[in-house]
Amino acid sequence: MRVYMDGCFDLAHFGHANALRQARHIGEKEDDAFNTKDDEDEDYEKDGKNATTRTTRTTTTTCELVVGIVSDAEIARCKGPPVVPEEERVKCVKAVKWVDDVITNVPYELTPEFVERLFSGTHVASRRFFCTSLLFSSLLFLSFLTLSRYVSLFTPADEYGIDCIVHGDDPCYLPDGTDAYAIPKKLGKYREIKRTEGVSTTDLVARLLEFADSSDGGKDTTKSSSDGNSKRHESRFCTTASRIAQFAAKVSYSKTSKIHTEDKQRKRKGKEEKRKNVNAKNNDTCCYVVGAFDVFNAGHVELLEECSVAADKVICAVIADEYLTSDQTNQPPPMLNQSERAMSAIACRHCDDVVVGAPARITDDICKTFNVTAVVFEDDASITAQDRKVCEKNGVEILSVREKHFSRKKITIAKRVQANRALFEARQKRKMASEAAYYEQKSFVAEE
Ligand code: CTP
């Protein structure tokens, strides 16, 4: 089963991550139903009509989630300017643990030609599954499928073998007012998931504009609470225990999952190199990454990716709101609260565990609790003499992972919004109206 979800994924947030999680879950469910039926058929073949049906489920998935990422030019044409350029949006989407592959530069509109390419071809995962089933299937079933699947061996590379397309339950219109998903709907290949409430790019853009605007970088919280805009800062997202459990659950990958395979190889190679060169004694290294992880972005992904290559386990210590909002920090308060900040880290494939609301400093206790072997601070400048003392005492290495390609500083992102203020404000107006309409007509819709 190959599930497709497309989108802009601008300022890729945990609402997008939850959409991707649900899309993959739809595929897993349909895959499961198909495999169960296949097992039943198998029993029927073997044991005859009176056999009791067995409903064994396969333990490894063959489901893959393919994400189409809309180009910068297409977003500008259909929605207004993107905040985050395509390269960074791709980096963030690839880091979400439910994603198996991405297609870049996809059109905003699902044109007949593009839909044709999406649904054409049979992916290698399906071919493998087919080969296994060949051994057990009836002769009739075999001959029918052989013909159809044999053709797929010659599938051109730009055909994607997609089985269904998933989108959130918010309407998605083209600039001419028509439904962007009309074709897959007509073909019966469209599935819908519940949009995650309380988070959106629109909301984040508003917060970024306020942050960039405030003369002291957003420290003046009294301004926003008295000018009527304070609502923007109140989180509407409900962090439930089940949501955290869904995000933290182990993901099962198909043997052909492209991103997972590449990621595994990179990490294995990195660790082998490290052990060869440094003659490391410790085979169970734990990297503890301390930071705010506010407005999670490509810079954070790059940081966590590097940590995951250097250590066997990566723990994100998402600093508690109480530390980040205290006057002593001399820093602007975070734009997202600690639960919101933690959700993006939990959804990241490079992170093995998350401390939700961690202390801002490394302590003896933390070193022992998590068996920390290395510590990284999101911002090197924040390392204190006390941190160094604790690390020295506990034999913990302080790794300096500087910004490389992508900036982790939210002010860099906020300045992009500020630089295109007029365009963003126009976009905000349109989007806020459609979001308000969504909440207005809202009723209960079950999630995947
Ligand atoms: N999505 C979601 N919950 C959100 C935001 C987005 O389920 N809070 C889903 C959308 O419904 C879509 C996918 O994520 O299926 C990609 O969304 P995208 O194209 O990036 O844009 P928007 O729907 O406009 O989302 P946002 O307002 O956050 O940009």
Coordinates of C-alpha atoms and ligand atoms in Angstrom, one line a residue:
M1 CA 0.0 0.0 0.0
R2 CA 1.4 3.4 -1.0
V3 CA -0.3 6.4 0.5
Y4 CA 0.3 9.9 -0.8
M5 CA -0.1 13.1 1.0
D6 CA 0.8 16.4 -0.5
G7 CA 1.1 19.9 0.9
C8 CA 3.2 23.0 1.4
F9 CA 4.4 22.0 4.9
D10 CA 5.4 25.6 5.5
L11 CA 6.9 26.1 9.0
A12 CA 6.5 22.3 9.3
H13 CA 4.7 21.9 12.6
F14 CA 3.4 19.1 14.7
G15 CA -0.1 19.5 13.1
H16 CA 1.6 18.5 9.8
A17 CA 3.4 15.7 11.6
N18 CA 0.0 14.4 13.0
A19 CA -1.5 14.6 9.5
L20 CA 1.4 12.4 8.2
R21 CA 1.0 10.0 11.0
Q22 CA -2.8 9.6 10.3
A23 CA -2.2 9.3 6.5
R24 CA 0.2 6.4 7.1
H25 CA -2.2 4.8 9.6
I26 CA -4.9 4.8 6.9
G27 CA -2.5 2.9 4.7
E28 CA -1.6 0.4 7.4
K29 CA -5.2 -0.3 8.2
E30 CA -6.1 -0.9 4.5
D31 CA -2.9 -3.0 4.1
D32 CA -3.8 -5.0 7.2
A33 CA -7.3 -5.6 5.9
F34 CA -5.8 -6.8 2.6
N35 CA -3.2 -9.0 4.2
T36 CA -5.8 -10.5 6.5
K37 CA -8.0 -11.3 3.6
D38 CA -5.1 -12.9 1.8
D39 CA -4.4 -15.1 4.8
E40 CA -8.0 -16.2 4.9
D41 CA -7.9 -17.0 1.2
E42 CA -4.8 -19.1 1.9
D43 CA -6.4 -21.1 4.6
Y44 CA -9.4 -21.7 2.4
E45 CA -7.2 -23.0 -0.3
K46 CA -5.3 -25.3 2.0
D47 CA -8.0 -26.6 4.3
G48 CA -11.0 -26.5 2.1
K49 CA -14.5 -25.0 2.6
N50 CA -14.9 -26.2 6.2
A51 CA -11.7 -24.7 7.5
T52 CA -11.9 -22.2 10.4
T53 CA -10.8 -18.9 9.1
R54 CA -7.6 -17.7 10.6
T55 CA -7.0 -14.0 10.8
T56 CA -3.2 -13.8 11.3
R57 CA -1.8 -10.4 10.7
T58 CA 1.6 -9.7 9.1
T59 CA 4.0 -8.3 11.6
T60 CA 6.0 -6.3 9.1
T61 CA 4.3 -3.5 7.2
T62 CA 4.4 -3.1 3.4
C63 CA 2.7 0.3 3.8
E64 CA 4.7 3.4 2.7
L65 CA 3.8 7.1 3.0
V66 CA 5.0 9.2 0.1
V67 CA 4.8 13.0 0.6
G68 CA 4.6 15.5 -2.3
I69 CA 6.1 18.8 -1.4
V70 CA 4.8 21.8 -3.4
S71 CA 7.4 24.1 -4.9
D72 CA 8.0 27.6 -3.8
A73 CA 6.7 29.0 -7.0
E74 CA 3.5 27.1 -6.8
I75 CA 2.9 28.2 -3.2
A76 CA 3.5 31.8 -4.2
R77 CA 1.0 31.4 -7.1
C78 CA -1.8 29.7 -5.1
K79 CA -1.4 30.8 -1.4
G80 CA 1.1 33.7 -1.2
P81 CA 4.8 33.6 -0.4
P82 CA 6.1 30.6 1.6
V83 CA 8.0 31.5 4.8
V84 CA 10.4 28.5 4.5
P85 CA 12.2 27.7 1.2
E86 CA 11.7 24.4 -0.4
E87 CA 15.0 22.9 0.6
E88 CA 14.3 23.5 4.3
R89 CA 10.7 22.3 4.0
V90 CA 11.9 19.1 2.4
K91 CA 14.5 18.6 5.1
C92 CA 11.8 18.9 7.8
V93 CA 9.3 16.6 6.1
K94 CA 11.9 13.9 5.5
A95 CA 12.8 14.0 9.3
V96 CA 9.2 13.1 10.3
K97 CA 9.3 9.5 11.3
W98 CA 6.2 8.3 9.4
V99 CA 7.5 9.5 6.0
D100 CA 9.0 6.8 3.7
D101 CA 9.7 8.9 0.6
V102 CA 9.2 12.4 -0.8
I103 CA 8.5 13.8 -4.2
T104 CA 9.7 17.4 -4.6
N105 CA 8.4 20.1 -6.8
V106 CA 4.9 18.8 -7.1
P107 CA 2.1 21.0 -8.5
Y108 CA -0.5 22.5 -6.1
E109 CA -3.2 21.3 -8.4
L110 CA -3.7 17.6 -8.9
T111 CA -3.8 17.8 -12.7
P112 CA -5.0 14.8 -14.7
E113 CA -1.4 14.2 -16.0
F114 CA 0.1 14.3 -12.5
V115 CA -2.7 12.0 -11.0
E116 CA -2.0 9.6 -13.9
R117 CA 1.7 9.5 -12.9
L118 CA 0.8 9.1 -9.2
F119 CA -1.5 6.1 -9.8
S120 CA 0.6 4.5 -12.5
G121 CA 3.3 1.9 -11.9
T122 CA 3.7 -0.7 -9.2
H123 CA 6.2 0.1 -6.6
V124 CA 9.0 -2.4 -5.7
A125 CA 7.4 -3.1 -2.3
S126 CA 4.2 -4.3 -4.0
R127 CA 6.3 -6.4 -6.4
R128 CA 8.1 -8.1 -3.4
F129 CA 4.8 -8.7 -1.7
F130 CA 3.5 -10.2 -4.9
C131 CA 6.5 -12.5 -5.3
T132 CA 5.9 -13.9 -1.7
S133 CA 2.2 -14.4 -2.4
L134 CA 3.0 -16.3 -5.6
L135 CA 4.3 -19.2 -3.6
F136 CA 1.0 -19.7 -1.8
S137 CA -1.6 -18.5 -4.2
S138 CA -3.9 -20.6 -6.4
L139 CA -3.0 -21.2 -10.0
L140 CA -5.8 -19.0 -11.2
F141 CA -5.0 -16.1 -9.0
L142 CA -1.3 -16.5 -10.0
S143 CA -1.8 -16.4 -13.7
F144 CA -4.1 -13.4 -13.5
L145 CA -1.7 -11.3 -11.4
T146 CA 1.5 -12.4 -13.2
L147 CA 0.3 -10.7 -16.3
S148 CA -0.7 -7.4 -14.7
R149 CA 2.4 -7.2 -12.4
Y150 CA 4.9 -8.4 -15.0
V151 CA 4.1 -5.2 -16.9
S152 CA 5.1 -3.1 -13.9
L153 CA 8.7 -4.4 -14.1
F154 CA 9.1 -1.8 -16.9
T155 CA 7.5 1.0 -14.9
P156 CA 9.3 4.3 -15.6
A157 CA 10.9 6.0 -12.7
D158 CA 8.5 8.9 -12.6
E159 CA 5.5 6.7 -12.0
Y160 CA 4.8 6.4 -8.3
G161 CA 2.5 3.4 -7.8
I162 CA 0.2 5.3 -5.3
D163 CA -2.9 3.6 -4.1
C164 CA -4.7 6.5 -2.4
I165 CA -4.4 10.2 -1.6
V166 CA -5.0 11.6 1.9
H167 CA -5.8 15.2 3.0
G168 CA -7.1 16.9 6.1
D169 CA -10.8 17.7 6.5
D170 CA -10.3 21.4 5.7
P171 CA -11.4 22.3 2.2
C172 CA -8.6 22.9 -0.3
Y173 CA -9.4 25.2 -3.1
L174 CA -7.5 26.3 -6.2
P175 CA -7.2 30.0 -7.1
D176 CA -10.3 29.5 -9.4
G177 CA -12.3 28.2 -6.5
T178 CA -12.5 24.6 -7.6
D179 CA -11.6 21.6 -5.4
A180 CA -7.9 20.7 -5.6
Y181 CA -8.8 17.0 -5.0
A182 CA -11.7 16.6 -7.4
I183 CA -10.0 14.0 -9.6
P184 CA -8.9 11.5 -6.9
K185 CA -12.3 11.9 -5.2
K186 CA -14.0 11.0 -8.5
L187 CA -11.7 7.9 -8.8
G188 CA -12.6 6.8 -5.3
K189 CA -9.0 7.1 -4.3
Y190 CA -9.4 10.0 -1.8
R191 CA -9.3 9.6 2.0
E192 CA -9.7 12.2 4.6
I193 CA -8.2 12.7 8.1
K194 CA -9.1 15.0 10.9
R195 CA -7.1 18.3 10.8
T196 CA -5.1 18.9 14.0
E197 CA -6.7 21.8 15.8
G198 CA -4.8 24.5 17.7
V199 CA -1.8 24.7 15.3
S200 CA -1.4 26.1 11.8
T201 CA 1.1 27.9 9.7
T202 CA -1.1 31.0 9.8
D203 CA -1.0 31.0 13.6
L204 CA 2.8 30.6 13.6
V205 CA 3.2 33.4 11.1
A206 CA 1.2 35.7 13.3
R207 CA 3.4 34.8 16.3
L208 CA 6.5 35.3 14.2
L209 CA 5.4 38.7 13.0
E210 CA 4.8 39.8 16.6
F211 CA 8.1 38.4 17.6
A212 CA 10.0 40.2 14.9
D213 CA 8.1 43.4 15.4
S214 CA 8.6 43.9 19.1
S215 CA 11.6 46.2 19.6
D216 CA 13.2 44.0 22.2
G217 CA 12.6 40.7 20.4
G218 CA 9.3 39.9 22.0
K219 CA 10.2 40.4 25.6
D220 CA 7.5 43.0 26.1
T221 CA 4.6 40.6 26.8
T222 CA 2.5 43.4 28.2
K223 CA 2.1 44.9 24.7
S224 CA 0.6 41.8 23.2
S225 CA -1.8 41.3 26.2
S226 CA -3.2 44.8 26.1
D227 CA -3.7 45.3 22.3
G228 CA -6.2 42.6 21.9
N229 CA -3.9 40.2 20.1
S230 CA -3.0 38.2 23.2
K231 CA -5.3 35.4 21.9
R232 CA -2.7 34.4 19.4
H233 CA -0.4 33.5 22.1
E234 CA -2.8 31.3 23.9
S235 CA -2.3 27.7 22.8
R236 CA -5.4 26.0 21.6
F237 CA -3.7 22.7 21.2
C238 CA -4.7 20.0 23.7
T239 CA -1.7 17.8 24.6
T240 CA -3.4 14.5 25.5
A241 CA -1.6 11.4 26.9
S242 CA -2.9 9.5 23.9
R243 CA -1.5 12.0 21.4
I244 CA 2.0 11.7 23.1
A245 CA 1.7 7.9 23.0
Q246 CA 0.8 8.0 19.3
F247 CA 3.8 10.2 18.5
A248 CA 6.2 8.2 20.7
A249 CA 5.1 4.8 19.4
K250 CA 7.7 2.8 17.4
V251 CA 7.2 3.0 13.7
S252 CA 7.3 -0.2 11.6
Y253 CA 9.0 0.3 8.1
S254 CA 8.7 -1.7 4.9
K255 CA 11.9 -3.2 3.6
T256 CA 11.8 -0.7 0.7
S257 CA 11.3 2.5 2.8
K258 CA 13.7 4.8 1.0
I259 CA 14.2 7.4 3.7
H260 CA 14.4 4.9 6.6
T261 CA 17.0 2.7 4.7
E262 CA 19.2 5.7 3.8
D263 CA 19.0 7.0 7.4
K264 CA 19.9 3.6 8.9
Q265 CA 22.9 3.3 6.6
R266 CA 24.1 6.8 7.4
K267 CA 23.8 6.1 11.1
R268 CA 25.5 2.7 10.9
K269 CA 28.4 4.1 8.9
G270 CA 28.8 7.1 11.3
K271 CA 28.9 4.8 14.3
E272 CA 31.4 2.4 12.7
E273 CA 33.7 5.2 11.8
K274 CA 33.5 6.7 15.3
R275 CA 34.3 3.3 16.9
K276 CA 37.2 2.7 14.5
N277 CA 38.8 6.2 14.9
V278 CA 38.3 6.9 18.6
N279 CA 38.6 3.4 19.9
A280 CA 35.5 4.1 21.9
K281 CA 35.0 1.8 24.9
N282 CA 31.3 2.6 25.3
N283 CA 29.0 0.8 23.0
D284 CA 25.9 2.4 24.4
T285 CA 26.3 6.1 23.9
C286 CA 23.6 8.6 24.8
C287 CA 23.6 12.1 23.6
Y288 CA 21.5 14.5 25.6
V289 CA 20.5 17.6 23.6
V290 CA 19.4 20.6 25.7
G291 CA 17.3 23.3 24.0
A292 CA 14.1 25.3 23.7
F293 CA 13.3 23.7 20.3
D294 CA 11.0 26.7 19.7
V295 CA 9.6 26.9 16.1
F296 CA 11.2 23.5 15.1
N297 CA 13.0 23.9 11.8
A298 CA 15.6 22.5 9.4
G299 CA 18.4 23.7 11.7
H300 CA 17.1 21.5 14.6
V301 CA 16.7 18.6 12.2
E302 CA 20.4 19.0 11.1
L303 CA 21.5 19.2 14.8
L304 CA 19.6 16.0 15.8
E305 CA 20.6 14.2 12.7
E306 CA 24.3 14.8 13.5
C307 CA 23.8 13.8 17.1
S308 CA 22.0 10.6 16.0
V309 CA 25.1 9.7 13.9
A310 CA 27.4 10.3 16.8
A311 CA 25.5 8.4 19.5
D312 CA 23.4 5.3 19.8
K313 CA 20.6 7.2 21.5
V314 CA 19.4 10.8 21.3
I315 CA 17.4 12.4 24.0
C316 CA 15.9 15.9 23.4
A317 CA 15.6 17.8 26.6
V318 CA 12.9 20.4 25.8
I319 CA 13.5 23.1 28.3
A320 CA 10.5 23.9 30.6
D321 CA 8.5 27.1 30.1
E322 CA 9.3 28.2 33.6
Y323 CA 13.0 28.5 32.8
L324 CA 12.5 30.1 29.4
T325 CA 10.1 32.8 30.7
S326 CA 12.1 33.7 33.8
D327 CA 13.6 37.2 33.8
Q328 CA 17.1 35.9 34.5
T329 CA 17.4 34.3 31.0
N330 CA 17.5 37.7 29.4
Q331 CA 15.9 36.0 26.3
P332 CA 12.5 36.5 24.7
P333 CA 9.9 34.0 25.8
P334 CA 9.3 31.0 23.6
M335 CA 6.6 31.3 20.9
L336 CA 5.3 27.8 21.6
N337 CA 4.7 26.3 25.0
Q338 CA 6.6 23.3 26.2
S339 CA 4.1 20.7 25.1
E340 CA 3.9 22.2 21.6
R341 CA 7.7 22.4 21.4
A342 CA 8.1 18.8 22.6
M343 CA 5.6 17.4 20.0
S344 CA 7.8 18.3 17.0
A345 CA 10.9 16.7 18.7
I346 CA 8.9 13.5 19.4
A347 CA 7.9 13.3 15.7
C348 CA 11.5 13.6 14.6
R349 CA 13.1 10.3 13.4
H350 CA 16.5 11.4 14.8
C351 CA 15.2 11.6 18.3
D352 CA 14.8 8.5 20.5
D353 CA 13.2 10.1 23.5
V354 CA 12.1 13.5 24.8
V355 CA 12.1 15.1 28.3
V356 CA 9.0 17.3 28.2
G357 CA 9.9 20.3 30.4
A358 CA 13.5 19.7 31.2
P359 CA 15.7 21.8 33.4
A360 CA 17.8 24.3 31.5
R361 CA 21.1 23.0 32.9
I362 CA 22.7 19.6 32.9
T363 CA 22.8 18.1 36.4
D364 CA 24.5 15.1 38.1
D365 CA 21.1 13.5 38.5
I366 CA 20.3 13.8 34.7
C367 CA 23.7 12.3 33.8
K368 CA 23.0 9.3 36.0
T369 CA 19.3 8.9 35.1
F370 CA 19.9 8.8 31.4
N371 CA 23.4 7.4 31.4
V372 CA 24.5 10.4 29.4
T373 CA 27.8 10.1 27.6
A374 CA 27.6 13.4 25.6
V375 CA 25.7 16.6 25.9
V376 CA 24.9 19.2 23.3
F377 CA 23.4 22.6 23.8
E378 CA 21.1 24.0 21.1
D379 CA 23.0 27.2 21.6
D380 CA 26.7 26.9 22.5
A381 CA 26.7 30.3 24.0
S382 CA 24.4 29.2 26.8
I383 CA 26.9 26.7 28.3
T384 CA 27.8 27.7 31.8
A385 CA 30.8 27.0 34.0
Q386 CA 28.5 24.8 36.2
D387 CA 27.6 22.7 33.1
R388 CA 31.2 22.1 32.3
K389 CA 31.9 21.1 36.0
V390 CA 29.0 18.6 36.0
C391 CA 30.1 17.1 32.7
E392 CA 33.7 16.8 33.8
K393 CA 32.7 15.1 37.1
N394 CA 30.4 12.6 35.2
G395 CA 32.8 11.9 32.3
V396 CA 30.3 13.5 29.9
E397 CA 31.7 15.0 26.7
I398 CA 30.3 18.4 25.6
L399 CA 29.8 18.3 21.9
S400 CA 29.8 21.5 20.0
V401 CA 27.5 21.2 17.1
R402 CA 27.4 24.6 15.4
E403 CA 24.9 25.8 12.9
K404 CA 26.0 24.5 9.6
H405 CA 23.7 24.8 6.7
F406 CA 20.4 25.9 8.3
S407 CA 20.0 28.5 11.0
R408 CA 18.3 27.3 14.2
K409 CA 17.6 30.9 15.2
K410 CA 13.9 31.7 15.1
I411 CA 14.8 35.3 14.6
T412 CA 16.2 34.4 11.1
I413 CA 12.8 32.9 10.2
A414 CA 10.9 35.8 11.8
K415 CA 13.0 38.3 9.8
R416 CA 11.9 36.5 6.6
V417 CA 8.3 37.1 7.5
Q418 CA 9.0 40.7 8.4
A419 CA 10.8 41.3 5.2
N420 CA 7.7 40.4 3.2
R421 CA 5.2 41.9 5.7
A422 CA 2.6 43.2 3.2
L423 CA 2.4 39.9 1.3
F424 CA 2.2 37.9 4.5
E425 CA -0.5 40.2 6.0
A426 CA -2.6 39.7 2.9
R427 CA -2.2 36.0 3.1
Q428 CA -2.9 36.0 6.8
K429 CA -6.2 37.8 6.2
R430 CA -7.4 35.2 3.7
K431 CA -6.2 32.2 5.8
M432 CA -7.5 33.5 9.1
A433 CA -11.0 33.9 7.5
S434 CA -10.9 30.3 6.3
E435 CA -9.6 29.0 9.6
A436 CA -12.3 30.9 11.5
A437 CA -14.9 29.3 9.2
Y438 CA -13.4 25.9 9.9
Y439 CA -13.8 26.4 13.6
E440 CA -17.2 27.9 13.2
Q441 CA -18.7 24.8 11.5
K442 CA -16.6 22.4 13.5
S443 CA -18.2 19.2 14.9
F444 CA -16.7 16.1 16.3
V445 CA -14.7 14.0 13.8
A446 CA -12.8 10.9 14.9
E447 CA -9.1 10.8 14.3
E448 CA -7.0 8.0 12.8
Ligands
CTP1 N1 -2.9 19.7 8.3 C1 -3.5 19.2 9.4 N2 -3.6 19.9 10.6 C2 -3.0 21.1 10.6 C3 -2.4 21.7 9.5 C4 -2.4 20.9 8.3 O1 -4.0 18.0 9.4 N3 -3.1 21.8 11.7 C5 -2.9 18.9 7.0 C6 -3.6 19.5 5.9 O2 -5.0 19.3 5.9 C7 -2.9 18.9 4.7 C8 -1.5 18.7 5.2 O3 -1.5 18.8 6.6 O4 -3.5 17.6 4.4 C9 -0.5 19.6 4.6 O5 -1.0 20.9 4.8 P1 -0.5 22.2 4.0 O6 -0.6 22.0 2.6 O7 0.9 22.4 4.5 O8 -1.3 23.5 4.4 P2 -2.5 23.9 5.2 O9 -3.6 22.9 5.2 O10 -2.8 25.3 4.8 O11 -2.0 23.9 6.7 P3 -1.4 25.2 7.5 O12 -2.5 26.1 7.7 O13 -0.8 24.8 8.8 O14 -0.4 25.7 6.5

